[in-house]
Amino acid sequence: MSLNLEQYVSEFSAQNINGEHLLQLDGSKLKALGITSSQDRAIIKKKLKEMKASLEKARKAQEKMEKQREKLRKKEQEQLQRKSKKTDKCSSDATEGTNEQ
């Protein structure tokens, strides 16, 4: 509707075209849906291309955030391990000092 192609809404609805299906449409599939105007198909294909690019950008941003979180988690885990080793060493040094006396 935002593309001023309301005349195709009923056919898309009748064919159960949802967002996932929509992104898989190409020129021949659009033609099969009854979009006979090459200009209308071009408008839809252009918008689909923009949507796919936007989704890909969002996916890459999500992956980047997940990698950053994983990196931070590993860093925190390494710091905890170092702290634990330091604490263990201090405890064993204190125990050895007590045993020597």
Short mmCIF file of C-alpha atoms in Angstrom, two decimals:
data_model
loop_
_atom_site.label_atom_id
_atom_site.label_comp_id
_atom_site.label_asym_id
_atom_site.label_seq_id
_atom_site.Cartn_x
_atom_site.Cartn_y
_atom_site.Cartn_z
CA MET A 1 0.00 0.00 0.00
CA SER A 2 2.86 2.42 0.74
CA LEU A 3 4.00 1.90 -2.86
CA ASN A 4 0.53 2.84 -4.16
CA LEU A 5 -0.05 -0.70 -5.42
CA GLU A 6 -3.19 -1.44 -3.40
CA GLN A 7 -4.73 -3.28 -6.35
CA TYR A 8 -2.47 -6.28 -5.59
CA VAL A 9 -3.23 -6.57 -1.88
CA SER A 10 -6.12 -9.00 -2.35
CA GLU A 11 -4.03 -11.34 -4.54
CA PHE A 12 -1.13 -11.29 -2.10
CA SER A 13 -3.55 -12.04 0.74
CA ALA A 14 -5.27 -14.81 -1.23
CA GLN A 15 -1.86 -16.42 -1.92
CA ASN A 16 -0.83 -16.06 1.76
CA ILE A 17 2.20 -13.96 0.87
CA ASN A 18 3.76 -12.98 4.17
CA GLY A 19 7.05 -11.20 4.85
CA GLU A 20 9.16 -14.31 4.46
CA HIS A 21 7.48 -15.26 1.17
CA LEU A 22 7.62 -11.69 -0.04
CA LEU A 23 11.41 -11.60 0.16
CA GLN A 24 11.62 -14.68 -2.07
CA LEU A 25 9.62 -13.17 -4.91
CA ASP A 26 11.29 -12.38 -8.21
CA GLY A 27 9.99 -11.00 -11.48
CA SER A 28 8.49 -14.26 -12.73
CA LYS A 29 6.79 -15.01 -9.41
CA LEU A 30 5.37 -11.51 -9.31
CA LYS A 31 4.04 -12.00 -12.83
CA ALA A 32 2.46 -15.28 -11.75
CA LEU A 33 0.75 -13.39 -8.91
CA GLY A 34 -0.97 -11.25 -11.53
CA ILE A 35 1.30 -8.25 -11.55
CA THR A 36 1.28 -7.78 -15.30
CA SER A 37 2.68 -4.25 -15.31
CA SER A 38 6.45 -4.33 -15.73
CA GLN A 39 6.59 -0.92 -14.05
CA ASP A 40 4.76 -2.24 -10.97
CA ARG A 41 7.04 -5.30 -10.84
CA ALA A 42 10.08 -3.03 -11.06
CA ILE A 43 8.80 -0.92 -8.16
CA ILE A 44 8.21 -4.03 -6.03
CA LYS A 45 11.57 -5.58 -6.94
CA LYS A 46 13.37 -2.34 -6.07
CA LYS A 47 11.64 -2.19 -2.68
CA LEU A 48 12.40 -5.88 -2.05
CA LYS A 49 16.05 -5.25 -2.85
CA GLU A 50 16.11 -2.38 -0.34
CA MET A 51 14.44 -4.55 2.29
CA LYS A 52 16.90 -7.39 1.75
CA ALA A 53 19.84 -4.99 2.06
CA SER A 54 18.38 -3.58 5.26
CA LEU A 55 17.86 -7.06 6.70
CA GLU A 56 21.41 -8.07 5.79
CA LYS A 57 22.78 -4.95 7.45
CA ALA A 58 20.78 -5.69 10.60
CA ARG A 59 21.94 -9.32 10.58
CA LYS A 60 25.59 -8.25 10.33
CA ALA A 61 25.13 -5.75 13.15
CA GLN A 62 23.58 -8.49 15.29
CA GLU A 63 26.49 -10.84 14.56
CA LYS A 64 28.96 -8.10 15.45
CA MET A 65 27.21 -7.47 18.76
CA GLU A 66 27.19 -11.19 19.55
CA LYS A 67 30.92 -11.44 18.82
CA GLN A 68 31.60 -8.44 21.07
CA ARG A 69 29.55 -10.01 23.88
CA GLU A 70 31.41 -13.30 23.49
CA LYS A 71 34.75 -11.52 23.55
CA LEU A 72 33.75 -9.60 26.69
CA ARG A 73 32.48 -12.80 28.33
CA LYS A 74 35.79 -14.56 27.62
CA LYS A 75 37.76 -11.60 28.97
CA GLU A 76 35.72 -11.58 32.18
CA GLN A 77 36.16 -15.33 32.54
CA GLU A 78 39.94 -15.01 32.11
CA GLN A 79 40.03 -12.27 34.76
CA LEU A 80 38.09 -14.46 37.17
CA GLN A 81 40.48 -17.35 36.54
CA ARG A 82 43.51 -15.12 37.16
CA LYS A 83 41.93 -13.81 40.36
CA SER A 84 41.17 -17.35 41.47
CA LYS A 85 44.75 -18.49 40.79
CA LYS A 86 46.09 -15.47 42.66
CA THR A 87 43.83 -16.23 45.62
CA ASP A 88 44.84 -19.90 45.56
CA LYS A 89 48.55 -18.94 45.48
CA CYS A 90 48.12 -16.53 48.40
CA SER A 91 46.30 -19.23 50.37
CA SER A 92 48.96 -21.85 49.68
CA ASP A 93 51.76 -19.38 50.54
CA ALA A 94 50.01 -18.57 53.84
CA THR A 95 49.57 -22.29 54.56
CA GLU A 96 53.26 -22.99 53.83
CA GLY A 97 54.28 -20.12 56.12
CA THR A 98 52.15 -21.57 58.93
CA ASN A 99 53.57 -25.05 58.38
CA GLU A 100 57.17 -23.77 58.55
CA GLN A 101 56.56 -22.19 61.94
#
